[in-house]
Amino acid sequence: MVDTGATHNFIIDREAKRLGLILEKSPSRIKAVNSEAKWISGQAKGIPVKIGTWSGSTNLMAVPLDNFQVILGMEFMHAAKLVPVPFLNFLCLMGGESTFIAALKLETPDGEAIQELAIVVNILKEFSDVMPTELLRTLPPRRGVDHRIELEPRIKPPARPPYGMALLELAELRKQLDELLSGGLICSTKAPFGVPVLFQKKQDGSLGLCIDYRALNKMTVKNKYPISLIADLFDQLGKAKYFSKLDHRSWYWQVRIAERDEAKTTCMTRYGAFEFLVMPFGLTNAPATFCTLMNQLFKE
């Protein structure tokens, strides 16, 4: 029986015993239609099921049923995409083969030695001046696209006090501020507004400096720049065999803040207030500025 009122799938315990199903202990009870609580004898997992031309597997809970040997509930219906059609007295199984948006096949030329690693190493050596292992933290030149922060009319930038930090975080804050100051990416300021900073632990365990620009982002006029659609990218790359990837390191810090907008990026810390001369992470229109610059560079 298919029961839309049952949360799980059930089999009468004596039928489970007759079929020799291996049951995992389950010290739980179910509540039947008459509100009577019944103990679950156990659960059989991965039991093969065949309905018409459809076949698959499901889990069954062994319980003392009265009128039915097997009850397939919502657990099975969701997994098999089963739709009951009562007025026609049949079940519609929507499940089928997996659907692929695009399939990429890795092809290896026969008889040819693959030397991609050696080629990459040679390229890195040849262009080591533009692909250093560590990015030089220096103030970049203006590239024709600066990040602008346009606020809504009659709105002043937010003024928020610094967040409290542990001693280890304060030491890390001092270290990162010194690095940004020495590279000319930030400078001290006396702006009457600013937002706090905090730390977020990275995957490697190090602390990443985050600036809480949420209040500033709420009052910023949004740049509705069209971001590339994933579906279009799949259409363009679906039949490609060779791919290149351009990965920018700290790319936001290679974009300048527009003149007279630097003060709007002010962050408040235990060691003073600082404004960014480059585009910091966390600003609402930063991705749009990045895409604008990239499209301009590749167009040229």
PDB file of N, CA and C in Angstrom, residues 64-105:
ATOM      1  N   PRO A  64       4.518  -4.488  13.806  1.00  0.00           N
ATOM      2  CA  PRO A  64       3.356  -5.389  13.798  1.00  0.00           C
ATOM      3  C   PRO A  64       2.149  -4.740  13.133  1.00  0.00           C
ATOM      4  N   LEU A  65       2.034  -4.897  11.819  1.00  0.00           N
ATOM      5  CA  LEU A  65       0.908  -4.344  11.074  1.00  0.00           C
ATOM      6  C   LEU A  65      -0.283  -5.296  11.137  1.00  0.00           C
ATOM      7  N   ASP A  66      -1.460  -4.781  10.762  1.00  0.00           N
ATOM      8  CA  ASP A  66      -2.681  -5.584  10.822  1.00  0.00           C
ATOM      9  C   ASP A  66      -3.158  -6.029   9.440  1.00  0.00           C
ATOM     10  N   ASN A  67      -3.282  -5.082   8.498  1.00  0.00           N
ATOM     11  CA  ASN A  67      -3.961  -5.393   7.245  1.00  0.00           C
ATOM     12  C   ASN A  67      -3.061  -5.399   6.021  1.00  0.00           C
ATOM     13  N   PHE A  68      -1.844  -4.867   6.115  1.00  0.00           N
ATOM     14  CA  PHE A  68      -0.983  -4.760   4.944  1.00  0.00           C
ATOM     15  C   PHE A  68       0.388  -5.337   5.253  1.00  0.00           C
ATOM     16  N   GLN A  69       0.996  -5.971   4.229  1.00  0.00           N
ATOM     17  CA  GLN A  69       2.332  -6.529   4.417  1.00  0.00           C
ATOM     18  C   GLN A  69       3.406  -5.452   4.310  1.00  0.00           C
ATOM     19  N   VAL A  70       3.216  -4.494   3.371  1.00  0.00           N
ATOM     20  CA  VAL A  70       4.194  -3.420   3.159  1.00  0.00           C
ATOM     21  C   VAL A  70       3.448  -2.106   2.985  1.00  0.00           C
ATOM     22  N   ILE A  71       3.944  -1.062   3.621  1.00  0.00           N
ATOM     23  CA  ILE A  71       3.409   0.287   3.440  1.00  0.00           C
ATOM     24  C   ILE A  71       4.553   1.187   2.982  1.00  0.00           C
ATOM     25  N   LEU A  72       4.369   1.808   1.829  1.00  0.00           N
ATOM     26  CA  LEU A  72       5.355   2.754   1.300  1.00  0.00           C
ATOM     27  C   LEU A  72       4.871   4.167   1.608  1.00  0.00           C
ATOM     28  N   GLY A  73       5.649   4.884   2.408  1.00  0.00           N
ATOM     29  CA  GLY A  73       5.249   6.217   2.830  1.00  0.00           C
ATOM     30  C   GLY A  73       5.976   7.325   2.088  1.00  0.00           C
ATOM     31  N   MET A  74       5.991   8.518   2.703  1.00  0.00           N
ATOM     32  CA  MET A  74       6.562   9.695   2.054  1.00  0.00           C
ATOM     33  C   MET A  74       8.058   9.548   1.813  1.00  0.00           C
ATOM     34  N   GLU A  75       8.752   8.785   2.648  1.00  0.00           N
ATOM     35  CA  GLU A  75      10.184   8.566   2.435  1.00  0.00           C
ATOM     36  C   GLU A  75      10.441   7.961   1.059  1.00  0.00           C
ATOM     37  N   PHE A  76       9.645   6.945   0.692  1.00  0.00           N
ATOM     38  CA  PHE A  76       9.795   6.306  -0.621  1.00  0.00           C
ATOM     39  C   PHE A  76       9.307   7.224  -1.736  1.00  0.00           C
ATOM     40  N   MET A  77       8.217   7.939  -1.501  1.00  0.00           N
ATOM     41  CA  MET A  77       7.639   8.791  -2.541  1.00  0.00           C
ATOM     42  C   MET A  77       8.592   9.912  -2.930  1.00  0.00           C
ATOM     43  N   HIS A  78       9.290  10.480  -1.949  1.00  0.00           N
ATOM     44  CA  HIS A  78      10.268  11.523  -2.260  1.00  0.00           C
ATOM     45  C   HIS A  78      11.448  10.943  -3.024  1.00  0.00           C
ATOM     46  N   ALA A  79      11.933   9.778  -2.602  1.00  0.00           N
ATOM     47  CA  ALA A  79      13.110   9.187  -3.238  1.00  0.00           C
ATOM     48  C   ALA A  79      12.821   8.751  -4.664  1.00  0.00           C
ATOM     49  N   ALA A  80      11.632   8.169  -4.900  1.00  0.00           N
ATOM     50  CA  ALA A  80      11.288   7.651  -6.233  1.00  0.00           C
ATOM     51  C   ALA A  80      10.545   8.665  -7.083  1.00  0.00           C
ATOM     52  N   LYS A  81      10.280   9.867  -6.539  1.00  0.00           N
ATOM     53  CA  LYS A  81       9.497  10.887  -7.245  1.00  0.00           C
ATOM     54  C   LYS A  81       8.150  10.294  -7.680  1.00  0.00           C
ATOM     55  N   LEU A  82       7.457   9.702  -6.724  1.00  0.00           N
ATOM     56  CA  LEU A  82       6.201   9.012  -6.989  1.00  0.00           C
ATOM     57  C   LEU A  82       5.033   9.960  -6.754  1.00  0.00           C
ATOM     58  N   VAL A  83       4.108  10.005  -7.736  1.00  0.00           N
ATOM     59  CA  VAL A  83       2.925  10.865  -7.639  1.00  0.00           C
ATOM     60  C   VAL A  83       1.683   9.985  -7.748  1.00  0.00           C
ATOM     61  N   PRO A  84       0.878   9.852  -6.678  1.00  0.00           N
ATOM     62  CA  PRO A  84      -0.353   9.065  -6.773  1.00  0.00           C
ATOM     63  C   PRO A  84      -1.443   9.840  -7.514  1.00  0.00           C
ATOM     64  N   VAL A  85      -2.186   9.144  -8.383  1.00  0.00           N
ATOM     65  CA  VAL A  85      -3.313   9.739  -9.113  1.00  0.00           C
ATOM     66  C   VAL A  85      -4.552   8.935  -8.735  1.00  0.00           C
ATOM     67  N   PRO A  86      -5.226   9.292  -7.620  1.00  0.00           N
ATOM     68  CA  PRO A  86      -6.317   8.459  -7.094  1.00  0.00           C
ATOM     69  C   PRO A  86      -7.488   8.292  -8.056  1.00  0.00           C
ATOM     70  N   PHE A  87      -7.902   9.359  -8.757  1.00  0.00           N
ATOM     71  CA  PHE A  87      -9.103   9.249  -9.579  1.00  0.00           C
ATOM     72  C   PHE A  87      -8.890   8.375 -10.814  1.00  0.00           C
ATOM     73  N   LEU A  88      -7.625   8.109 -11.176  1.00  0.00           N
ATOM     74  CA  LEU A  88      -7.326   7.180 -12.264  1.00  0.00           C
ATOM     75  C   LEU A  88      -6.824   5.839 -11.738  1.00  0.00           C
ATOM     76  N   ASN A  89      -6.660   5.752 -10.411  1.00  0.00           N
ATOM     77  CA  ASN A  89      -6.244   4.510  -9.759  1.00  0.00           C
ATOM     78  C   ASN A  89      -4.895   4.008 -10.267  1.00  0.00           C
ATOM     79  N   PHE A  90      -3.913   4.925 -10.365  1.00  0.00           N
ATOM     80  CA  PHE A  90      -2.560   4.480 -10.718  1.00  0.00           C
ATOM     81  C   PHE A  90      -1.529   5.416 -10.095  1.00  0.00           C
ATOM     82  N   LEU A  91      -0.268   4.959 -10.122  1.00  0.00           N
ATOM     83  CA  LEU A  91       0.854   5.714  -9.583  1.00  0.00           C
ATOM     84  C   LEU A  91       1.747   6.161 -10.724  1.00  0.00           C
ATOM     85  N   CYS A  92       2.213   7.401 -10.646  1.00  0.00           N
ATOM     86  CA  CYS A  92       3.123   7.936 -11.666  1.00  0.00           C
ATOM     87  C   CYS A  92       4.510   8.079 -11.051  1.00  0.00           C
ATOM     88  N   LEU A  93       5.479   7.343 -11.593  1.00  0.00           N
ATOM     89  CA  LEU A  93       6.863   7.402 -11.116  1.00  0.00           C
ATOM     90  C   LEU A  93       7.639   8.366 -12.001  1.00  0.00           C
ATOM     91  N   MET A  94       8.025   9.511 -11.424  1.00  0.00           N
ATOM     92  CA  MET A  94       8.717  10.539 -12.194  1.00  0.00           C
ATOM     93  C   MET A  94      10.207  10.286 -12.279  1.00  0.00           C
ATOM     94  N   GLY A  95      10.749   9.401 -11.442  1.00  0.00           N
ATOM     95  CA  GLY A  95      12.195   9.149 -11.425  1.00  0.00           C
ATOM     96  C   GLY A  95      12.656   8.541 -12.729  1.00  0.00           C
ATOM     97  N   GLY A  96      13.870   8.853 -13.126  1.00  0.00           N
ATOM     98  CA  GLY A  96      14.417   8.318 -14.367  1.00  0.00           C
ATOM     99  C   GLY A  96      15.916   8.441 -14.368  1.00  0.00           C
ATOM    100  N   GLU A  97      16.496   8.484 -15.553  1.00  0.00           N
ATOM    101  CA  GLU A  97      17.936   8.597 -15.665  1.00  0.00           C
ATOM    102  C   GLU A  97      18.387   9.990 -15.256  1.00  0.00           C
ATOM    103  N   SER A  98      19.630  10.081 -14.831  1.00  0.00           N
ATOM    104  CA  SER A  98      20.193  11.370 -14.424  1.00  0.00           C
ATOM    105  C   SER A  98      20.256  12.317 -15.612  1.00  0.00           C
ATOM    106  N   THR A  99      20.049  13.603 -15.334  1.00  0.00           N
ATOM    107  CA  THR A  99      20.102  14.629 -16.369  1.00  0.00           C
ATOM    108  C   THR A  99      21.395  15.413 -16.238  1.00  0.00           C
ATOM    109  N   PHE A 100      22.082  15.618 -17.360  1.00  0.00           N
ATOM    110  CA  PHE A 100      23.338  16.346 -17.367  1.00  0.00           C
ATOM    111  C   PHE A 100      23.157  17.647 -18.130  1.00  0.00           C
ATOM    112  N   ILE A 101      23.580  18.749 -17.524  1.00  0.00           N
ATOM    113  CA  ILE A 101      23.578  20.027 -18.239  1.00  0.00           C
ATOM    114  C   ILE A 101      24.657  20.021 -19.308  1.00  0.00           C
ATOM    115  N   ALA A 102      25.815  19.530 -18.950  1.00  0.00           N
ATOM    116  CA  ALA A 102      26.919  19.418 -19.905  1.00  0.00           C
ATOM    117  C   ALA A 102      27.842  18.319 -19.415  1.00  0.00           C
ATOM    118  N   ALA A 103      28.347  17.537 -20.337  1.00  0.00           N
ATOM    119  CA  ALA A 103      29.260  16.448 -19.993  1.00  0.00           C
ATOM    120  C   ALA A 103      30.641  16.770 -20.538  1.00  0.00           C
ATOM    121  N   LEU A 104      31.636  16.723 -19.682  1.00  0.00           N
ATOM    122  CA  LEU A 104      33.016  16.972 -20.077  1.00  0.00           C
ATOM    123  C   LEU A 104      33.778  15.658 -20.026  1.00  0.00           C
ATOM    124  N   LYS A 105      34.380  15.283 -21.130  1.00  0.00           N
ATOM    125  CA  LYS A 105      35.095  14.016 -21.225  1.00  0.00           C
ATOM    126  C   LYS A 105      36.585  14.282 -21.289  1.00  0.00           C
TER     127      LYS A 105
END
